[in-house]
Short mmCIF file of C-alpha atoms in Angstrom, two decimals:
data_model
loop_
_atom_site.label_atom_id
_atom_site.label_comp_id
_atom_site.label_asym_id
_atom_site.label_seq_id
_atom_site.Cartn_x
_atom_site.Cartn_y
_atom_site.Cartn_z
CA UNK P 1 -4.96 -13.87 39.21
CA UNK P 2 -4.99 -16.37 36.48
CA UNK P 3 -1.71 -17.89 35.50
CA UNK P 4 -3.12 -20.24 32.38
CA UNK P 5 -1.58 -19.72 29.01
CA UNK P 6 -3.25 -21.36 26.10
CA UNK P 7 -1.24 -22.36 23.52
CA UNK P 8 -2.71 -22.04 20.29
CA UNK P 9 -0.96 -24.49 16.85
CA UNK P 10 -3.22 -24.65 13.79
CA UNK P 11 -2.92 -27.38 11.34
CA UNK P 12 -3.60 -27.17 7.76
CA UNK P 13 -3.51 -30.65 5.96
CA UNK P 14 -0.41 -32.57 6.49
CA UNK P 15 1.48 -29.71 8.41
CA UNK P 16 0.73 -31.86 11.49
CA UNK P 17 2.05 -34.94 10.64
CA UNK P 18 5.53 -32.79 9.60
CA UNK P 19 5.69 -30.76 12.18
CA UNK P 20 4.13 -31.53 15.02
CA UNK P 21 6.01 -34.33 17.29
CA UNK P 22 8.88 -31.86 17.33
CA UNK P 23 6.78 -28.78 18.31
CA UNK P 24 4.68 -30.59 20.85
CA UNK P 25 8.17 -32.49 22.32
CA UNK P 26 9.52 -28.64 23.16
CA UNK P 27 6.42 -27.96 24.28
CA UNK P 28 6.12 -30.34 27.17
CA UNK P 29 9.80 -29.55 28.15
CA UNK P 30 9.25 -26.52 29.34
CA UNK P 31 9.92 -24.69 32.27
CA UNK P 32 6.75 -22.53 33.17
CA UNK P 33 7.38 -21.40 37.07
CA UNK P 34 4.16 -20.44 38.53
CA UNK P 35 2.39 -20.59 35.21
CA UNK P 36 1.08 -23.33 33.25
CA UNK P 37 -0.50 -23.68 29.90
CA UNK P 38 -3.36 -25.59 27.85
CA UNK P 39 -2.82 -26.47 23.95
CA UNK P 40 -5.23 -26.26 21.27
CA UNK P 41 -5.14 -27.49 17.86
CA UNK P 42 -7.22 -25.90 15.42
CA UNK P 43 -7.90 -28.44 12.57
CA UNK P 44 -7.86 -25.93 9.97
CA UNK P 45 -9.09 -27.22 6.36
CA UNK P 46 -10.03 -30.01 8.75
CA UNK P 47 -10.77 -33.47 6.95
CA UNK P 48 -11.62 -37.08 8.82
CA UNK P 49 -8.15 -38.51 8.51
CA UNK P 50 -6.51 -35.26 9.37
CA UNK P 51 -8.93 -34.68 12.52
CA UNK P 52 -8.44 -38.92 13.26
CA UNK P 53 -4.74 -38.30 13.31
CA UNK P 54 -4.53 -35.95 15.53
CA UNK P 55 -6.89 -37.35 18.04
CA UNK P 56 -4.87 -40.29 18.06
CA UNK P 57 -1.65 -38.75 18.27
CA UNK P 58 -2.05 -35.84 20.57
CA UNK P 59 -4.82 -36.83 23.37
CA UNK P 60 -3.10 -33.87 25.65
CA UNK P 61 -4.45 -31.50 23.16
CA UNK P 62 -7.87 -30.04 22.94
CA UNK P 63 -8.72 -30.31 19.25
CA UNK P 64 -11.07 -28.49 17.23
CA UNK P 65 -12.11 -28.81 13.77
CA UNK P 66 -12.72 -25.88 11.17
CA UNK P 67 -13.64 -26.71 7.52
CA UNK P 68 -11.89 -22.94 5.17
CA UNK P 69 -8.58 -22.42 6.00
CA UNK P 70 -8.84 -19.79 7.27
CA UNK P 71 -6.15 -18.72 9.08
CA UNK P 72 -7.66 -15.82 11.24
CA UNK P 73 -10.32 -16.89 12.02
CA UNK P 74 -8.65 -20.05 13.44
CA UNK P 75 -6.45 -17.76 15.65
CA UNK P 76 -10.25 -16.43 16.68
CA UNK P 77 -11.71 -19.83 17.28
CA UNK P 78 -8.68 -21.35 19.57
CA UNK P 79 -8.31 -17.65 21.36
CA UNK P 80 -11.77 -17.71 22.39
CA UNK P 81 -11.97 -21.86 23.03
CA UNK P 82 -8.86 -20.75 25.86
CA UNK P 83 -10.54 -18.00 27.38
CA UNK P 84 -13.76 -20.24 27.58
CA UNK P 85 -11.03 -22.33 30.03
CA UNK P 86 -9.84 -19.40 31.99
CA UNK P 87 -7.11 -18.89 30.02
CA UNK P 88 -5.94 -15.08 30.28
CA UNK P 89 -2.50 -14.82 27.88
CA UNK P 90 -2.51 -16.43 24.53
CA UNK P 91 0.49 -17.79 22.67
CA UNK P 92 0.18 -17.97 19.07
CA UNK P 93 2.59 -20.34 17.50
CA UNK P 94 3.55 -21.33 14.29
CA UNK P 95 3.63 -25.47 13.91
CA UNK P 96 6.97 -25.84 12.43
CA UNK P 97 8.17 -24.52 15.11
CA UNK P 98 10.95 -25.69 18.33
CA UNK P 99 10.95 -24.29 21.37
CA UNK P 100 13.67 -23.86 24.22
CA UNK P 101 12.94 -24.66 27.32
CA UNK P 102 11.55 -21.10 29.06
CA UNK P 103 10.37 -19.98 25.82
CA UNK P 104 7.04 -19.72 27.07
CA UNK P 105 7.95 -18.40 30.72
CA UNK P 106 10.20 -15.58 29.15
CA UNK P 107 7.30 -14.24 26.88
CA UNK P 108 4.64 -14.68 29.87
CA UNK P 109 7.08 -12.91 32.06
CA UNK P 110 7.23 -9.86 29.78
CA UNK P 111 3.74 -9.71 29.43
CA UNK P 112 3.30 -9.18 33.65
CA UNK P 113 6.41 -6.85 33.58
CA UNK P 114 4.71 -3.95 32.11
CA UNK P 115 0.98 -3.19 32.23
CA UNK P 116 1.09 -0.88 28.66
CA UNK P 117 2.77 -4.28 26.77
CA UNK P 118 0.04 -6.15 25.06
CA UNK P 119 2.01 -8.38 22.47
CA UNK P 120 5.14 -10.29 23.39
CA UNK P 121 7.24 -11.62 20.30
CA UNK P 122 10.13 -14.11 20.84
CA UNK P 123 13.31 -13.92 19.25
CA UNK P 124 12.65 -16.25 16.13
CA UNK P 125 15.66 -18.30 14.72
CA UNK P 126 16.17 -19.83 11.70
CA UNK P 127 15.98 -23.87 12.44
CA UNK P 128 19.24 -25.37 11.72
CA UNK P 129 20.52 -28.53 13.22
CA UNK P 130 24.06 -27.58 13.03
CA UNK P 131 23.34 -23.98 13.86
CA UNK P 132 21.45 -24.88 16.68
CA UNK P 133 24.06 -27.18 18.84
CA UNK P 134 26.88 -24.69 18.50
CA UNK P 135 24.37 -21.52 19.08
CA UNK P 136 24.82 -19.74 16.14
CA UNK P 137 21.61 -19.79 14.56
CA UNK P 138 20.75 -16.84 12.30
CA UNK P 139 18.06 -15.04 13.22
CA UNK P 140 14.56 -15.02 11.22
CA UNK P 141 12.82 -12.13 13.07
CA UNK P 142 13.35 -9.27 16.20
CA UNK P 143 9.85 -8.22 15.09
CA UNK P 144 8.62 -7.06 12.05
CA UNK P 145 8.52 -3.87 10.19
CA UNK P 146 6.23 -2.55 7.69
CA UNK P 147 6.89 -0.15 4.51
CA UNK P 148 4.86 2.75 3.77
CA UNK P 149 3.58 0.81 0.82
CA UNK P 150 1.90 -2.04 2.86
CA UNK P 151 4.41 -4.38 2.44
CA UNK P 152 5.60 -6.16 5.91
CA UNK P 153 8.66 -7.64 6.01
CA UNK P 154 10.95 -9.33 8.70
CA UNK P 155 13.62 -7.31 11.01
CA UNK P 156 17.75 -9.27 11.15
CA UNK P 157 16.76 -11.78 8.62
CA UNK P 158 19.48 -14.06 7.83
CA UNK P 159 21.77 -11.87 10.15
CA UNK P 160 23.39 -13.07 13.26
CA UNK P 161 22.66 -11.84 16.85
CA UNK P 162 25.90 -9.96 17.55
CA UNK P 163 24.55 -7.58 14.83
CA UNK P 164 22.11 -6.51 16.56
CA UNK P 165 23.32 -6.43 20.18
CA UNK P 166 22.51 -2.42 21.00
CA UNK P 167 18.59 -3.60 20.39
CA UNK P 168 18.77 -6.74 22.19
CA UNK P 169 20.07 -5.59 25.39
CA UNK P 170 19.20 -1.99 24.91
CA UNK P 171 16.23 -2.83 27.93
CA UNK P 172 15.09 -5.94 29.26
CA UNK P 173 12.15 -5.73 26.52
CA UNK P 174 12.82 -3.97 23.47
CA UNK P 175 10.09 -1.97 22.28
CA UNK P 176 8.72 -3.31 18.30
CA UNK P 177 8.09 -0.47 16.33
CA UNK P 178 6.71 -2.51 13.71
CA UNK P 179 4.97 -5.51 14.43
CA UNK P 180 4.71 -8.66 15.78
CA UNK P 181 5.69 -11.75 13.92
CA UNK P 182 3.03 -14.11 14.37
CA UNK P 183 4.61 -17.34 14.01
CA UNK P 184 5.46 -16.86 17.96
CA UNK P 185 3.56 -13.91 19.93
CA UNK P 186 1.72 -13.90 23.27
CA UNK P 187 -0.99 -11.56 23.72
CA UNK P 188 -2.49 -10.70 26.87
CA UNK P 189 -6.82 -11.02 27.03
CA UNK P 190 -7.43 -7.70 27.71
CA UNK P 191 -6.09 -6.65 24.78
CA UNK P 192 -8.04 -9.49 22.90
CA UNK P 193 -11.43 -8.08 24.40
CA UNK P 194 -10.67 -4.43 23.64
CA UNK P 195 -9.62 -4.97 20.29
CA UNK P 196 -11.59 -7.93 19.20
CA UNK P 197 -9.02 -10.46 17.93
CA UNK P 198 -8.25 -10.72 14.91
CA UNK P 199 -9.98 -9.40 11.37
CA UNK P 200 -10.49 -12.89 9.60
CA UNK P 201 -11.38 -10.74 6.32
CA UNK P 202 -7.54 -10.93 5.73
CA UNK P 203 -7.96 -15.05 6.08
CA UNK P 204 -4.09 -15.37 6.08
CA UNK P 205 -0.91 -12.87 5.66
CA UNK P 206 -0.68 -9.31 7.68
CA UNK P 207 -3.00 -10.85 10.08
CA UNK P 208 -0.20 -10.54 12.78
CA UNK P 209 0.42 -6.61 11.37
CA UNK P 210 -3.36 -6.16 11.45
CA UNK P 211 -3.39 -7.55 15.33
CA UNK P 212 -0.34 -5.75 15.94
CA UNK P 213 -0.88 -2.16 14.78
CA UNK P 214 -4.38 -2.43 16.44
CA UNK P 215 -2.67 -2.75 19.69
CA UNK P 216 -0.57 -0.82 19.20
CA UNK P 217 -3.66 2.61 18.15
CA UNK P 218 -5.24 1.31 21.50
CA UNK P 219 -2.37 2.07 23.42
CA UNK P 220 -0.53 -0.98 24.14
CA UNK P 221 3.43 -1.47 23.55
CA UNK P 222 4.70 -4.70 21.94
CA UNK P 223 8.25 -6.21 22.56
CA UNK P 224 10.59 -8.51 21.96
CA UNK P 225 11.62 -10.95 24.50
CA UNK P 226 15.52 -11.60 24.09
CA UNK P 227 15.77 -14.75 26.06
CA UNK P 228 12.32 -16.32 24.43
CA UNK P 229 14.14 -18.76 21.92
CA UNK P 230 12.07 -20.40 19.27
CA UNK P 231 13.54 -22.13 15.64
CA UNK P 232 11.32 -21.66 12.98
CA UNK P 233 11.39 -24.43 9.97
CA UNK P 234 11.01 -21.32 7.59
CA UNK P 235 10.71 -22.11 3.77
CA UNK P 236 10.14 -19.31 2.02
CA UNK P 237 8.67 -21.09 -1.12
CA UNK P 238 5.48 -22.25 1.12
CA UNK P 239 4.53 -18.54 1.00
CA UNK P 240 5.06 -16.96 -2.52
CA UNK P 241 2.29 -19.71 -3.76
CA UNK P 242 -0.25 -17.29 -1.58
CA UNK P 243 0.55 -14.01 -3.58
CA UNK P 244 -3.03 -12.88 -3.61
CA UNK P 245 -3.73 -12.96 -0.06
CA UNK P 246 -0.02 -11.06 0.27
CA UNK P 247 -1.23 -8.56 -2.50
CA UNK P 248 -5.30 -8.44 -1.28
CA UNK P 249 -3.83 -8.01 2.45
CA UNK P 250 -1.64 -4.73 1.80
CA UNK P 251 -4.11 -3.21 0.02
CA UNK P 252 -7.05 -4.45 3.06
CA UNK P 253 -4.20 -2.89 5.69
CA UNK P 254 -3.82 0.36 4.12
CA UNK P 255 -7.44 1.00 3.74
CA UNK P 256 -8.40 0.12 6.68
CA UNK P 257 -5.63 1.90 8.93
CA UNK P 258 -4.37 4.81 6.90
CA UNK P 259 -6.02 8.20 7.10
CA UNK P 260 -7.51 9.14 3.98
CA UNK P 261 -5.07 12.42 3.12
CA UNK P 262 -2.54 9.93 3.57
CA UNK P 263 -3.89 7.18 1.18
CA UNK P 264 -4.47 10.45 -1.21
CA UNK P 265 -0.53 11.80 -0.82
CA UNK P 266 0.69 8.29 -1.37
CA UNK P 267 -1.60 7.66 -4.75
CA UNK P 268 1.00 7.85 -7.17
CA UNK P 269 3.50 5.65 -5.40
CA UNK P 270 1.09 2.94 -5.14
CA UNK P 271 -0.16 3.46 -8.53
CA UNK P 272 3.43 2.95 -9.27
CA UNK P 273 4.23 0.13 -7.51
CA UNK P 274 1.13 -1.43 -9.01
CA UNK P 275 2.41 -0.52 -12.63
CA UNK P 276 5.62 -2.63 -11.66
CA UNK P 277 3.58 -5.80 -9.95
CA UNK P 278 1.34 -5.98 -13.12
CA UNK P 279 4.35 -6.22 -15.15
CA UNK P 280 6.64 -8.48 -12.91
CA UNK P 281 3.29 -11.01 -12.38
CA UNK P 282 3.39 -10.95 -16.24
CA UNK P 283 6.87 -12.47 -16.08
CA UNK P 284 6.52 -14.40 -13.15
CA UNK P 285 3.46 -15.73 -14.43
CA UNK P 286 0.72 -15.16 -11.60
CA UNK P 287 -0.94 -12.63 -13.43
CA UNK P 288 -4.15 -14.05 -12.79
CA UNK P 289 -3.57 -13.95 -9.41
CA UNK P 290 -2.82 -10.05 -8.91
CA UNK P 291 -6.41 -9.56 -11.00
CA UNK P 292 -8.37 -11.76 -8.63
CA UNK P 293 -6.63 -8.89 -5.90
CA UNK P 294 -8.32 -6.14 -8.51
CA UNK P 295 -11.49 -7.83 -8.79
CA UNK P 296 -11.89 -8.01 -4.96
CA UNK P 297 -11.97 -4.06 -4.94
CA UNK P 298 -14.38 -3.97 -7.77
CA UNK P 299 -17.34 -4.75 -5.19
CA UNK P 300 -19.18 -2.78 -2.92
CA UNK P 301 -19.14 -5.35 -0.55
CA UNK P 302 -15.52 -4.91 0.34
CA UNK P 303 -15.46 -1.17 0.59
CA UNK P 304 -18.52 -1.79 3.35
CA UNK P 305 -16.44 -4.05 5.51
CA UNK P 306 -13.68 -2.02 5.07
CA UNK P 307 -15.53 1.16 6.26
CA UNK P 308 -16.91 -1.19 9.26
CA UNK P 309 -13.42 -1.76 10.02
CA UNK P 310 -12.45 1.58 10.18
CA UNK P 311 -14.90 2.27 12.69
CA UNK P 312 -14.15 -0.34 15.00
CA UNK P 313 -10.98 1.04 15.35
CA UNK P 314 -11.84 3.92 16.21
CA UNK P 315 -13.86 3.03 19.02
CA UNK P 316 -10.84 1.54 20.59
CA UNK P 317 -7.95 4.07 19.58
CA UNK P 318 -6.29 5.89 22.01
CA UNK P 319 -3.46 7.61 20.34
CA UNK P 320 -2.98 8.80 16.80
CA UNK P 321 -2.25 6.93 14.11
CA UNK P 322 0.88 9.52 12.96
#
């Protein structure tokens, strides 16, 4: 049995040259046992001094370009560039990103200790120097969770770990309800064939619910692994900038996975919540942004791969989606 993990980082621009000495450092410290591991860097929005640097900086790496930015399907590209080398589990990190020492081991680990778990998360920590050397970090996520609304959102945020002890410890692996965070998951190839990767319609944000809850209909369980550390160099103001792929996303997830007497029962809540976007866009000033999400839905085109979507997923499903 295979015991090769590839490790999958993308870059977008100059995320590299921030972030990656540190990730790549905690990456060769660790502690694998009787596994070891492959990384791949996916040059995402790839350009020639981007691709030159890390070629030059990172010859340990295997490297491959991609010219959109597009985040999924550079998940898709360095997922299926590892199990071209026999890789059979598939850690997919954020860059900005440390990790302790049997980060890696820990997640791999869960992943053999249970054949139903598909998706591993590590406990994610907010990266803080201080923090860090006394072991108090606050947490960033114990998996995600996801409102009936679409909207995904992070589980102990902010919190410390002593509020959340009956999870942690409640069983080796705690079961995620929710989802996945992918800035640090490990996902297991069988579940990769079965459910085809990711969708890279969604490009970037919910990807990791997408993956997740699509594991999760074809029967698989997804936990967190309490002793998998990993700080995350979160900054929160990165992300609002991409409000239409946030905004296109939960509408893509909720068509695409919810039943269709659901989507009907929850019409006037969305068409609610919508009334209250339009107007807080209008003060926030991204307007233009929320009607780029309402001109997506305007085309056929979308309600196609949508419908295409929903019937992939129901080749695979094995429970319901209640």
């Amino acid at each position: 049995m295979s015991k090769l993990i590839g490790v999958i980082l993308i870059n977008y621009q100059d995320y590299a040259a921030k972030y990656l000495a540190a990730c790549f450092a905690s990456l060769k410290r660790q502690n694998l046992g009787n596994f070891s591991y492959r990384i791949y860097v996916i040059d995402n929005a790839s350009s020639p001094e981007s691709l030159s640097y890390l070629k030059n900086n990172y010859p340990d790496a295997y490297i491959f370009p991609r010219p959109d930015g597009n985040y999924a399907a550079a998940n898709n590209l360095g997922i299926k560039m590892a199990l071209n080398d026999g890789c059979d589990r598939f850690a997919i990190l954020n860059m900005d990103t440390e990790l302790e020492e049997n980060c890696l081991l820990e997640m791999a680990q869960a992943l053999e200790s249970d054949s139903q778990i598909g998706i591993v998360q590590a406990k994610i920590l907010l990266y803080d120097q201080a923090g860090k050397n006394n072991y108090q970090p606050r947490l960033n996520s114990l998996g995600n969770l996801v409102h009936f609304l679409g909207f995904g959102f992070t589980r102990g945020y902010g919190k410390r770990e002593e509020d959340f002890d009956s999870f942690l410890w409640s069983a080796p692996y705690p079961e995620i309800k929710g989802y996945a965070s992918g800035c640090a998951l490990m996902i297991k190839k069988e579940v990769v064939d079965k459910i085809q990767g990711y969708n890279e319609e969604y490009y970037m944000y919910h990807d990791d619910l997408e993956l997740s809850l699509k594991a999760r209909l074809a029967g698989y369980k997804i936990v967190l692994a309490p002793r998998a550390l990993i700080y995350h160099k979160y900054e929160f103001k990165r992300s609002v900038k991409m409000i239409y792929y946030m905004e296109r996303n939960r509408y893509l997830f909720i068509f695409s996975f919810y039943p269709w007497r659901l989507i009907a029962l929850l019409f006037i809540p969305l068409l609610l919540m919508d009334i209250g976007m339009i107007f807080y866009s209008l003060l926030g000033g991204w307007f233009k942004d929320l009607a780029r999400v309402y001109r997506y839905y305007l085309k056929a085109e979308t309600y196609r791969l949508i419908s295409q979507e929903r019937k992939n997923i129901k080749s695979f499903q094995t429970i319901p989606f209640k």
